[in-house]
GROMACS .gro file of C-alpha atoms in nm:
model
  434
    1UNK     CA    1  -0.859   2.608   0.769
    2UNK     CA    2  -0.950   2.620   1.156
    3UNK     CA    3  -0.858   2.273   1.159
    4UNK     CA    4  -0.519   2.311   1.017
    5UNK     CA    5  -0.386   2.633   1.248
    6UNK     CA    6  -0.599   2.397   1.551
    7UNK     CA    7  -0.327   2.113   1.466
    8UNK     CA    8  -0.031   2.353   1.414
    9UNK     CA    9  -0.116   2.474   1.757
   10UNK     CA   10  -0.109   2.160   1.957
   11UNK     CA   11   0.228   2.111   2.062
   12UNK     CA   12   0.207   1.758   2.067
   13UNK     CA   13   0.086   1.724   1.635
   14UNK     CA   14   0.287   2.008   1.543
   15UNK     CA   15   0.570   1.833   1.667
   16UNK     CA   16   0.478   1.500   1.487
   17UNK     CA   17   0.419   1.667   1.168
   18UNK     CA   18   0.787   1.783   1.176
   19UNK     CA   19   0.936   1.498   1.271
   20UNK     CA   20   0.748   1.325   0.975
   21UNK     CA   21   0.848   1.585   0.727
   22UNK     CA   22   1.208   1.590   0.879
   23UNK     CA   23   1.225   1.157   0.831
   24UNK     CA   24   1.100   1.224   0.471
   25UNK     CA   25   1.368   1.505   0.382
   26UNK     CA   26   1.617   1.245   0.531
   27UNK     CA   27   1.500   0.936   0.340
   28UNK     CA   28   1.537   1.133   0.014
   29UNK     CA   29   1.897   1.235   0.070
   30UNK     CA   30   1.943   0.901   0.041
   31UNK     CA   31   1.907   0.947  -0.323
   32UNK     CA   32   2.181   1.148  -0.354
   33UNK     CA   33   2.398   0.881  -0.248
   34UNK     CA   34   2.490   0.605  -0.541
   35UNK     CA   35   2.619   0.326  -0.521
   36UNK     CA   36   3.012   0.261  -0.645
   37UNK     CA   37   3.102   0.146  -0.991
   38UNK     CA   38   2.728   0.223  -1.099
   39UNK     CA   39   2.665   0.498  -1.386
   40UNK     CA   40   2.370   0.704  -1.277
   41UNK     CA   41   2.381   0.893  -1.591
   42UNK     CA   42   2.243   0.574  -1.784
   43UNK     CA   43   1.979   0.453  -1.540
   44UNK     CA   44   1.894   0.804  -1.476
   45UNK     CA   45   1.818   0.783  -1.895
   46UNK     CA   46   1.677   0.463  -1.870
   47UNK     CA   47   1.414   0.511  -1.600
   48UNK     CA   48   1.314   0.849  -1.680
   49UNK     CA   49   1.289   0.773  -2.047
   50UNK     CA   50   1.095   0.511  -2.233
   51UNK     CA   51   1.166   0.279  -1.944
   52UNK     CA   52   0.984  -0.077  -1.908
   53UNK     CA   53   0.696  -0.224  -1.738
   54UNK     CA   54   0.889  -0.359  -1.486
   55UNK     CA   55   1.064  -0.057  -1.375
   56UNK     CA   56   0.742   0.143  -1.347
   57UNK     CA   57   0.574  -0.094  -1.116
   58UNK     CA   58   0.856  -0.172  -0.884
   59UNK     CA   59   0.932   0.179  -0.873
   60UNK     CA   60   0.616   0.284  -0.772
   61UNK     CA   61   0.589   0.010  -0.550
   62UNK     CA   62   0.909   0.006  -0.376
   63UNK     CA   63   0.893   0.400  -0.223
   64UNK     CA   64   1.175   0.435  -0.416
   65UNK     CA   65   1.345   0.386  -0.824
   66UNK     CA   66   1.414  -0.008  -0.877
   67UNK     CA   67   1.741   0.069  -1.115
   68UNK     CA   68   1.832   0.405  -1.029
   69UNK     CA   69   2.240   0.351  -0.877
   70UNK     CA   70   2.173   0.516  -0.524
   71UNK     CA   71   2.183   0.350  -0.205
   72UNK     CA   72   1.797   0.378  -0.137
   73UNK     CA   73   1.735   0.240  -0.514
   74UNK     CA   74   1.511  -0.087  -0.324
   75UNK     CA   75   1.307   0.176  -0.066
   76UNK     CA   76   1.093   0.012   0.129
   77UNK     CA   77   0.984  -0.288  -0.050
   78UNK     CA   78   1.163  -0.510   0.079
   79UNK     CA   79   1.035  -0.481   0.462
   80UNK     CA   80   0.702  -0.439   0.275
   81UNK     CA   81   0.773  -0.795   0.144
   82UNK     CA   82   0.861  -0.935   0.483
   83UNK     CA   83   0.510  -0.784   0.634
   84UNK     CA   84   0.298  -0.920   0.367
   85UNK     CA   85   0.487  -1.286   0.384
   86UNK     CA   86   0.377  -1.287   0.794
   87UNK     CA   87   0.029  -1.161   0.771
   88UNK     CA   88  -0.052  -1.440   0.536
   89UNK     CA   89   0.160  -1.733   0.800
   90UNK     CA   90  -0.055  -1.538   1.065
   91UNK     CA   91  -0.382  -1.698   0.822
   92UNK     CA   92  -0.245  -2.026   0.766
   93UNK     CA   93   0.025  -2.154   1.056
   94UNK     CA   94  -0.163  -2.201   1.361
   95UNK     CA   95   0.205  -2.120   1.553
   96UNK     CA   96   0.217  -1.793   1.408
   97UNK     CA   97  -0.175  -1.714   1.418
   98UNK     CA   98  -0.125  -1.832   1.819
   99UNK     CA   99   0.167  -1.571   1.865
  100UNK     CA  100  -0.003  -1.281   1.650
  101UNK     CA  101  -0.355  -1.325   1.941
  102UNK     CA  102  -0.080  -1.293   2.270
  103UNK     CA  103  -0.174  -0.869   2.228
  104UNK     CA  104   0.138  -0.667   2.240
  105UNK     CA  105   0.421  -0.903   2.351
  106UNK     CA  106   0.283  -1.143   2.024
  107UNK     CA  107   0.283  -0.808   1.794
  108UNK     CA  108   0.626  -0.732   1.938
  109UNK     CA  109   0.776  -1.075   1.844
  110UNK     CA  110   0.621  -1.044   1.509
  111UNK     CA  111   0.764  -0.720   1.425
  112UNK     CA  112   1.128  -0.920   1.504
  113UNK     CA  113   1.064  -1.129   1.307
  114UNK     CA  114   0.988  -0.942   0.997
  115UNK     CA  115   1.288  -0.665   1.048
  116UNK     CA  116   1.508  -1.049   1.045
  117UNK     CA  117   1.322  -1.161   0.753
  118UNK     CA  118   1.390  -0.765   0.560
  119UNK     CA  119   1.745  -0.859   0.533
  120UNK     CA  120   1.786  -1.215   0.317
  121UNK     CA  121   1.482  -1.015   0.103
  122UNK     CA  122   1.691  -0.704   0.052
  123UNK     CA  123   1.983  -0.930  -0.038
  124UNK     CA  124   1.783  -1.137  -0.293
  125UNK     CA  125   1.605  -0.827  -0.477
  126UNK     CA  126   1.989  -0.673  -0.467
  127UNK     CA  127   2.101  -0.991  -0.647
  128UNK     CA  128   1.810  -0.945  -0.871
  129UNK     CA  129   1.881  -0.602  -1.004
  130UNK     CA  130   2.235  -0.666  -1.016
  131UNK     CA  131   2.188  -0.982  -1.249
  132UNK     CA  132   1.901  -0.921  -1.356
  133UNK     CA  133   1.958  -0.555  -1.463
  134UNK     CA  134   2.334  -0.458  -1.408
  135UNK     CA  135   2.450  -0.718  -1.593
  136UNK     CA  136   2.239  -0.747  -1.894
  137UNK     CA  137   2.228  -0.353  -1.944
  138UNK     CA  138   2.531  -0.259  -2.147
  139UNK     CA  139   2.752   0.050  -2.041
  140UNK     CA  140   2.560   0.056  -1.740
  141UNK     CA  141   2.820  -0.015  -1.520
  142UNK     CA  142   3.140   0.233  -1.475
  143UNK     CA  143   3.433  -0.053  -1.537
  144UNK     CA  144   3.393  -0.428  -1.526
  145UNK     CA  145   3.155  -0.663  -1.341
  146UNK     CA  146   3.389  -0.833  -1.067
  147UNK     CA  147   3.259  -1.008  -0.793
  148UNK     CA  148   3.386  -0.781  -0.575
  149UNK     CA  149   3.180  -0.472  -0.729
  150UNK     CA  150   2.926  -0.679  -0.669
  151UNK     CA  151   2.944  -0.731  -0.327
  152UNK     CA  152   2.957  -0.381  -0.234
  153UNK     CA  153   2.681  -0.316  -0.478
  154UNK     CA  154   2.460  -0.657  -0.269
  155UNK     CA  155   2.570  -0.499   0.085
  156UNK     CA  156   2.512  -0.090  -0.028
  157UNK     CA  157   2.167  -0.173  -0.148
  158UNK     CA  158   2.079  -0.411   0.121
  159UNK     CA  159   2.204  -0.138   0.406
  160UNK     CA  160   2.023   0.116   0.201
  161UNK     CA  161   1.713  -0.100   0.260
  162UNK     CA  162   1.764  -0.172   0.646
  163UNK     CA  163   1.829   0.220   0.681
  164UNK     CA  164   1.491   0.321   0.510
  165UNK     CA  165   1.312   0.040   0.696
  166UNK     CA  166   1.444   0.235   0.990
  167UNK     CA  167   1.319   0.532   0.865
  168UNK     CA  168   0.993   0.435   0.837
  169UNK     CA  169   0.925   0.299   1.178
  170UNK     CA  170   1.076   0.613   1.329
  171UNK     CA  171   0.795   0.752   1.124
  172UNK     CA  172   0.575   0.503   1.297
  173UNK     CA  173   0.671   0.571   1.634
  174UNK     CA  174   0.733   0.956   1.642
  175UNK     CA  175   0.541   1.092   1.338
  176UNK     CA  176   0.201   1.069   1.142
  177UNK     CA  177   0.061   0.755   1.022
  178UNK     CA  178   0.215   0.427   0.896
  179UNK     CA  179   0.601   0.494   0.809
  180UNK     CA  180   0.640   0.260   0.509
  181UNK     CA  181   0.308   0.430   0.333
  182UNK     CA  182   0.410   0.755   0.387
  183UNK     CA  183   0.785   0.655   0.260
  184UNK     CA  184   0.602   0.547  -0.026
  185UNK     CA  185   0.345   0.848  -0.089
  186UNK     CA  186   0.689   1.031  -0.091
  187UNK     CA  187   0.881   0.766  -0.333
  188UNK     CA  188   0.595   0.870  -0.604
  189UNK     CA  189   0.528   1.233  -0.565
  190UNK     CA  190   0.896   1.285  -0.618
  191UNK     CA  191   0.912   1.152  -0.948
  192UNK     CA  192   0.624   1.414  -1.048
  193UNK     CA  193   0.836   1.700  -1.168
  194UNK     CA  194   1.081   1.550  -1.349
  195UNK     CA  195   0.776   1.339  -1.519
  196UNK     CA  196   0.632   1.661  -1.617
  197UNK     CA  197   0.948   1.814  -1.729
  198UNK     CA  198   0.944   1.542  -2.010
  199UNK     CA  199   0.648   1.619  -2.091
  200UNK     CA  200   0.708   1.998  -2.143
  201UNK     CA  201   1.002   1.888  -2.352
  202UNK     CA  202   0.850   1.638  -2.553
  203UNK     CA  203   0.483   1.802  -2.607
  204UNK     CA  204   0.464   2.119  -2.846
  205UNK     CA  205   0.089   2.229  -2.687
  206UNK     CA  206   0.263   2.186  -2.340
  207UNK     CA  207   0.017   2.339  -2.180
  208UNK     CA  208  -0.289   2.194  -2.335
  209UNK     CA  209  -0.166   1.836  -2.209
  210UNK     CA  210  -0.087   1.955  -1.874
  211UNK     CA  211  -0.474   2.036  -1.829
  212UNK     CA  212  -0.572   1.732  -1.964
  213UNK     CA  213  -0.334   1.567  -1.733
  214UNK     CA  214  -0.479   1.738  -1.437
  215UNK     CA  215  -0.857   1.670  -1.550
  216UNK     CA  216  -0.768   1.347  -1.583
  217UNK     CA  217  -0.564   1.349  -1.236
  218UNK     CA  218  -0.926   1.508  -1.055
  219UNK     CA  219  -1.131   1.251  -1.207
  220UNK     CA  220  -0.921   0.950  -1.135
  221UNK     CA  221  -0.886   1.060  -0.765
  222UNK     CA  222  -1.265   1.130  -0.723
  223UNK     CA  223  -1.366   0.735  -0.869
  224UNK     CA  224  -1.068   0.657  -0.610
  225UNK     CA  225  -1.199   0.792  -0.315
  226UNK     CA  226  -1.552   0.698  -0.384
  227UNK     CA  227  -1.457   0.315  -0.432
  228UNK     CA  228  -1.200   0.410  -0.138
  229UNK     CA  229  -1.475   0.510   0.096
  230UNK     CA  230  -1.786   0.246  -0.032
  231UNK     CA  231  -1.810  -0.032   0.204
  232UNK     CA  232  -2.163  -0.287   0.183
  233UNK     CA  233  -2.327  -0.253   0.545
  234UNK     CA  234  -2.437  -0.563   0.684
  235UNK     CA  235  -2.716  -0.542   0.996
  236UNK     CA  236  -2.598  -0.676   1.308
  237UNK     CA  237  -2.878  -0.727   1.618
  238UNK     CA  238  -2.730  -0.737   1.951
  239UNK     CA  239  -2.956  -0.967   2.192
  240UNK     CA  240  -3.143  -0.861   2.459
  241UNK     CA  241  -3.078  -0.959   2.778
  242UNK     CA  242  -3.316  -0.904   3.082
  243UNK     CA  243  -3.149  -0.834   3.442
  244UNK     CA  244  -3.392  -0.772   3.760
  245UNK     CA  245  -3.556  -0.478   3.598
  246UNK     CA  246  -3.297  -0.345   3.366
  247UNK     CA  247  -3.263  -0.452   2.990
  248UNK     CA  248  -2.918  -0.463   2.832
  249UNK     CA  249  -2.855  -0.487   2.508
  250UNK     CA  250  -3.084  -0.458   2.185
  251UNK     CA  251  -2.880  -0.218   1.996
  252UNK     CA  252  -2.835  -0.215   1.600
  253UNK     CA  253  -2.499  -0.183   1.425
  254UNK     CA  254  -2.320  -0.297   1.099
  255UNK     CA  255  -2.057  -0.493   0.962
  256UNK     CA  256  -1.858  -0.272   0.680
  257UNK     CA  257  -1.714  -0.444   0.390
  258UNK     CA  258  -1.544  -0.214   0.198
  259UNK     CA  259  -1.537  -0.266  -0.170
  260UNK     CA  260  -1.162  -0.224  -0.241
  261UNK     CA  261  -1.074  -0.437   0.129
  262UNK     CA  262  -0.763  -0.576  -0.064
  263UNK     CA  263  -0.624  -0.228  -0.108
  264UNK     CA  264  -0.328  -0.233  -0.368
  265UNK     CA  265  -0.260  -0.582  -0.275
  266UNK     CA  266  -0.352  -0.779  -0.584
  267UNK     CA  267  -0.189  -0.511  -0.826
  268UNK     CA  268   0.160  -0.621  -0.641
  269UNK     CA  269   0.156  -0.956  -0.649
  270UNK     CA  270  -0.004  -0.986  -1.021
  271UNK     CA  271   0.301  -0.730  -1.118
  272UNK     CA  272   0.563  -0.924  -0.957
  273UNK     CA  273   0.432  -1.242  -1.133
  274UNK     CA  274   0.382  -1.109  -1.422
  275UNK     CA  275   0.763  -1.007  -1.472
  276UNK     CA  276   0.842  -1.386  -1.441
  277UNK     CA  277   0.735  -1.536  -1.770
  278UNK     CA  278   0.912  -1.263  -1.969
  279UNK     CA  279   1.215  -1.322  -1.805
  280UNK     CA  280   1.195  -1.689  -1.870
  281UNK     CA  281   1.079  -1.602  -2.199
  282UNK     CA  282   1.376  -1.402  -2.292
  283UNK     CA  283   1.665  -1.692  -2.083
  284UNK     CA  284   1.494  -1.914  -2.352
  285UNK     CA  285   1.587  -1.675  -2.626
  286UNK     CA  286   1.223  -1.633  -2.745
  287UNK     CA  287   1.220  -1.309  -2.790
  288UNK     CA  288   0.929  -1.306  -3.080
  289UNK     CA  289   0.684  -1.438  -2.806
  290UNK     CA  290   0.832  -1.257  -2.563
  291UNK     CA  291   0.777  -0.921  -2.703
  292UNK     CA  292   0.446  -1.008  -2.769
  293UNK     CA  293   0.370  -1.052  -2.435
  294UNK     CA  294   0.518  -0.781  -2.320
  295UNK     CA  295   0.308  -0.510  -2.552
  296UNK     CA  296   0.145  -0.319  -2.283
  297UNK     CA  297  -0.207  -0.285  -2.526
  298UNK     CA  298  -0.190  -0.629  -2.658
  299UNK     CA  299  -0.467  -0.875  -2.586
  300UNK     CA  300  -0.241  -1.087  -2.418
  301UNK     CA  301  -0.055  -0.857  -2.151
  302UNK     CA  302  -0.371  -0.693  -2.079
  303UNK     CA  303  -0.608  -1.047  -2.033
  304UNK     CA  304  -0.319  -1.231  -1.834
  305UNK     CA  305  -0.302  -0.916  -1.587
  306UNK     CA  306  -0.658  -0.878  -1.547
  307UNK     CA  307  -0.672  -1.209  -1.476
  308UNK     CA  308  -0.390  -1.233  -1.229
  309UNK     CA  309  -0.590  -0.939  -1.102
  310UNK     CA  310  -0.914  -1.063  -1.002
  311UNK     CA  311  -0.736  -1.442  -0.877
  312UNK     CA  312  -0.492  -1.253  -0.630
  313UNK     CA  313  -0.797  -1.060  -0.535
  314UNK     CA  314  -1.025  -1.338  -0.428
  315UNK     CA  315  -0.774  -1.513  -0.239
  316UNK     CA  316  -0.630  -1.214  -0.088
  317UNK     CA  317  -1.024  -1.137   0.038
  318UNK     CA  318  -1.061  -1.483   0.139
  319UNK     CA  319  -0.749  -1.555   0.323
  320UNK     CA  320  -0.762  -1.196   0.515
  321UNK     CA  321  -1.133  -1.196   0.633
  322UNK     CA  322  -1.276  -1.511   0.695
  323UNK     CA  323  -1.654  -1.551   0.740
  324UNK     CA  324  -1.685  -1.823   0.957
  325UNK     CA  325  -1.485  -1.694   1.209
  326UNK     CA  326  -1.677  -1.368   1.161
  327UNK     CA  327  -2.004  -1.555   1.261
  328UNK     CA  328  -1.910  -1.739   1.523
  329UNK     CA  329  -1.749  -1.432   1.713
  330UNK     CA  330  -2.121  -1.273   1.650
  331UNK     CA  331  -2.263  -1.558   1.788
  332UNK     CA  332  -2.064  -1.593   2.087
  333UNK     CA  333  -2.141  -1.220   2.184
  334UNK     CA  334  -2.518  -1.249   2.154
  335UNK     CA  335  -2.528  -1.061   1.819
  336UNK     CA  336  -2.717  -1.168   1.484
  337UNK     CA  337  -2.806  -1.041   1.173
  338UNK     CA  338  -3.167  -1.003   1.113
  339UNK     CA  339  -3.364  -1.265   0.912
  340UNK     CA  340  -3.061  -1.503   0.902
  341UNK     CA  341  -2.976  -1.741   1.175
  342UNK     CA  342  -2.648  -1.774   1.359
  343UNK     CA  343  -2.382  -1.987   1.268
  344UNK     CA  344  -2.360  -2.148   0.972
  345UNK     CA  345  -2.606  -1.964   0.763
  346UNK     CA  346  -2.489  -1.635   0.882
  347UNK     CA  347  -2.133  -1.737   0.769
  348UNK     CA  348  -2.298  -1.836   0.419
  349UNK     CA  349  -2.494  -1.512   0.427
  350UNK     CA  350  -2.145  -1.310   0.451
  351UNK     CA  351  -2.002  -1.529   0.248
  352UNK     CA  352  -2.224  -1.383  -0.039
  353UNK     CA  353  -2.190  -1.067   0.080
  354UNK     CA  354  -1.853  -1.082   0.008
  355UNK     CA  355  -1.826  -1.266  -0.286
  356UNK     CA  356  -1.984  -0.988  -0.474
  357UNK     CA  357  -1.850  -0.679  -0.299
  358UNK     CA  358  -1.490  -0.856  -0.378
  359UNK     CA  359  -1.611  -0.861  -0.734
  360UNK     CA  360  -1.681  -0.532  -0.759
  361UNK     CA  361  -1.337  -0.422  -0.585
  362UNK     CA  362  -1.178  -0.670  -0.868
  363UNK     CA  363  -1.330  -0.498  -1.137
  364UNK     CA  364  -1.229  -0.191  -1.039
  365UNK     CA  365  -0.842  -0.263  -0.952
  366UNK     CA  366  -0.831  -0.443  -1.291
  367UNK     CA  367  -0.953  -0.128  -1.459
  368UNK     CA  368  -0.655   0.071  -1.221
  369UNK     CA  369  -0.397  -0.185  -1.349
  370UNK     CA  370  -0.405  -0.147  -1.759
  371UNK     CA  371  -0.550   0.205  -1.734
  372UNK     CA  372  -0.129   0.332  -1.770
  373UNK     CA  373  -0.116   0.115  -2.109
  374UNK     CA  374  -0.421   0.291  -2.257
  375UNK     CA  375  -0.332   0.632  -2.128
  376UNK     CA  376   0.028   0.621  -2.204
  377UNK     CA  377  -0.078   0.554  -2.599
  378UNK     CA  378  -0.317   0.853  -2.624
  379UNK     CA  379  -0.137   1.112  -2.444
  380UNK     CA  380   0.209   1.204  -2.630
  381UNK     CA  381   0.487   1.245  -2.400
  382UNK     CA  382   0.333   1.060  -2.123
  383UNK     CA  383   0.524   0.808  -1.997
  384UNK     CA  384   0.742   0.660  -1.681
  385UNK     CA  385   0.649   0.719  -1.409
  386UNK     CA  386   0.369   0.974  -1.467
  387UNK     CA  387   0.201   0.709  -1.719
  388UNK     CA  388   0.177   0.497  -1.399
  389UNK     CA  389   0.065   0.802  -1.198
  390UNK     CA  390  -0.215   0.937  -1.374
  391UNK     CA  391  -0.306   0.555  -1.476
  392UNK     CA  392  -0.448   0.496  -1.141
  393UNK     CA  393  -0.216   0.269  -0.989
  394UNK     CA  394   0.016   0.508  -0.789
  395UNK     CA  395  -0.294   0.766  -0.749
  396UNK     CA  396  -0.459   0.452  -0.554
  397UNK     CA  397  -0.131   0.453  -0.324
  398UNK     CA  398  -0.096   0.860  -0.261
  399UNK     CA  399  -0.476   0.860  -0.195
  400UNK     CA  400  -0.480   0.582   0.014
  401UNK     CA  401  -0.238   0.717   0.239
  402UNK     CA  402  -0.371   1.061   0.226
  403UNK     CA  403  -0.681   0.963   0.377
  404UNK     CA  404  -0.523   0.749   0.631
  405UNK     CA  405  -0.347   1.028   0.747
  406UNK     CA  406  -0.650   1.263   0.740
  407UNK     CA  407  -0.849   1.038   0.944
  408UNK     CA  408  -0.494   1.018   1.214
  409UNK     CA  409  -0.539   1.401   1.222
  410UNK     CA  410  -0.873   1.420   1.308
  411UNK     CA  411  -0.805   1.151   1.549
  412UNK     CA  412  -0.572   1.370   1.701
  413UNK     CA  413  -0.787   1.687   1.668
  414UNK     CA  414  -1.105   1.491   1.867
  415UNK     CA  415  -0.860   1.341   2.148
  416UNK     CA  416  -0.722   1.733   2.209
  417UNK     CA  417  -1.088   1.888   2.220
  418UNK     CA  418  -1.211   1.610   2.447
  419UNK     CA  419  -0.901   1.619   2.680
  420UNK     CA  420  -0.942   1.988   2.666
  421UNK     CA  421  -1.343   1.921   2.762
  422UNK     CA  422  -1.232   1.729   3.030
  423UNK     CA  423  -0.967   1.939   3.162
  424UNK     CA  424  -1.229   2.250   3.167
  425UNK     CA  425  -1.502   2.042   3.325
  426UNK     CA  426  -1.258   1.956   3.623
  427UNK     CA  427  -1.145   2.348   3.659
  428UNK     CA  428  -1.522   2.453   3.708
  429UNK     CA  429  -1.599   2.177   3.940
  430UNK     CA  430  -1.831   1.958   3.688
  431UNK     CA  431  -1.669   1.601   3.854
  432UNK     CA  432  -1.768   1.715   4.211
  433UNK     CA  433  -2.077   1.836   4.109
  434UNK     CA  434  -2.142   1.503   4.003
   0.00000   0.00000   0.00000
């Protein structure tokens, strides 16, 4: 409690934290706005109902509600695309990798780059729901499909995305902690009420569920924020170097690995491939196999996913930290890891390491990924966007970002009391003393 009224008092945070909250109120009202010729009545139906795998995930996802007919209906994901298509070029085009080590001027041209490459992504994922969605959903648009409806509908929902993209670097800049997160954090807990609305509605022992929701809501969050926090330590030896009569060096430190180092990664990219075979599926007109696929509990959806799950892990893992790298920086400093010698069999040695701490993390987002299917079945009424809540997969999101932000807090907290130290020392004359 200190620490909260301690933030609130510092000028400086206080006014961050309302300029985040202020961004976030604005970014909403964008979901107020739709789009013309759409009927929000019937996606409002669609996605709060029943809905479909594929409007769960991209809705949680996307900071926003894939479908829904506002302006804001693509949120964020769209920059978030662009981001995650340059930090892998930054692993395997030496031009880009080159530009991303030139400090701030590289980070700056980067960041270009990636607002450039937000807009032909917004455009294609606003073709995509209006083709892929629009179209084949009957009475969902108010008066016929023309391709000039469309056009507005392409350029509202791509200026919609640009507009929240803004948003979130404003949050960036001037706020608390990384903009398109926190735009996303918000994209999910606003879904919560009218989640448990339908589940008030639906439910006879309302109130029986609702604890069971929220034991199962503690629980999931604790496992999260234990895998969240574990990390596998490895040694590190710094070499001792003798000067005239002074010894530098000799320290001991570690090299964290944190179990879950792919984050929510692999749980994107095996959802966004996973939506392609049942649409191909269904162009073909096979809907028999395509509906088997598509049963959330079936042996099939749930052993392709986990599957897609642990491959986009590994190579996420692998492509993101590389070991070799890893020991030849070590080596080039004068540091070592104990027992194993530098170079090559300290990159094999990490190697390991990480082979089995990327295991574990794969196990565990695999579990976060079908948990919704399971817990959607036993629970009646659950379903939408809660089903994907308390399943794990948007709880890994909220609580990811939560702590993030805690730890930019306390950041801010220890820079205040040790400028503050500083300031005091200087008043009583500590630096002359000196």
């Amino acid at each position: 409690m200190n620490a909260v009224l301690q933030l609130l008092r510092t000028p400086e945070t206080r006014a961050r934290i309302i300029a985040t909250l202020g961004l976030l109120f604005a970014y909403r009202i964008g979901f107020q706005i739709p789009v013309p010729g759409m009927s929000v009545d019937y996606l409002r139906r669609v996605t709060e109902g029943a809905g479909s795998t594929a409007f769960g995930l991209l809705s949680a996802f996307s900071g926003g509600a894939i479908g829904q007919t506002t302006i804001f209906a693509l949120g964020i994901m769209p920059y978030i695309s662009a981001s995650i298509i340059f930090s892998i070029l930054g692993k395997v085009s030496p031009r880009v990798e080159a530009i991303q080590k030139e400090g701030a001027a590289g980070q700056k041209k980067i960041n270009q780059w990636t607002r450039l490459s937000t807009v032909p992504i917004a455009v294609l994922q606003s073709l995509f729901i209006w083709f892929g969605i629009f179209i084949q959903e009957e009475g969902l648009i108010a008066g016929e499909a023309t391709f000039g409806l469309m056009l507005v509908v392409v350029l509202a929902l791509t200026a919609g995305a640009l507009v929240v993209m803004w948003i979130g670097e404003l949050i960036t800049e001037h706020g608390i902690g990384n903009g398109a997160s926190l735009i996303i954090m918000a994209g999910i807990i606003a879904t919560m009420p009218s989640s448990l609305g339908q589940v008030f509605a639906s439910d006879e022992d309302a109130y029986g569920t609702t604890l069971k929701l929220v034991g199962l809501w503690v629980l999931i969050v604790l496992v999260i924020v234990f895998i969240q926090k574990g990390e596998r330590r490895i040694p590190i030896q710094y070499a001792r170097l003798t000067r005239g009569r002074r010894v530098y060096g000799g320290q001991k430190h570690y090299l964290p690995l944190k179990v879950n180092m792919a984050g929510v990664m692999p749980i994107i990219f095996a959802s966004a491939l996973f939506v392609i075979p049942t649409m191909v599926l269904g162009s073909l007109g096979w809907n028999t196999v395509k509906s088997v696929v598509e049963q959330p509990d079936g042996f099939i959806h749930v052993s392709g996913y986990v599957l897609l799950v642990f491959f986009f892990c590994f190579f996420w893992n692998n492509l993101m930290f590389q070991p070799d790298d890893v020991a030849n920086n070590l080596r080039e400093h004068g540091s070592f890891v104990p027992g194993i010698r530098p170079g090559v069999k300290t990159a094999e040695h990490i190697k390991s390491i990480l082979t089995r701490v990327t295991l574990a993390g794969a196990v565990f987002l695999a579990i976060i990924a079908v948990l919704p299917n399971f817990v959607t079945a036993q629970i009646p009424g659950l379903q939408g966007n809660l089903a994907y809540f308390l399943g794990g997969t948007s709880v890994l999101i909220v609580v990811g970002v939560a702590l993030d932000v805690v730890d930019k807090l306390n950041a801010q907290l220890v820079m205040r009391n040790y400028k503050g130290f500083m300031e005091s020392g200087a008043g009583t004359g500590w630096s002359k003393r000196r």
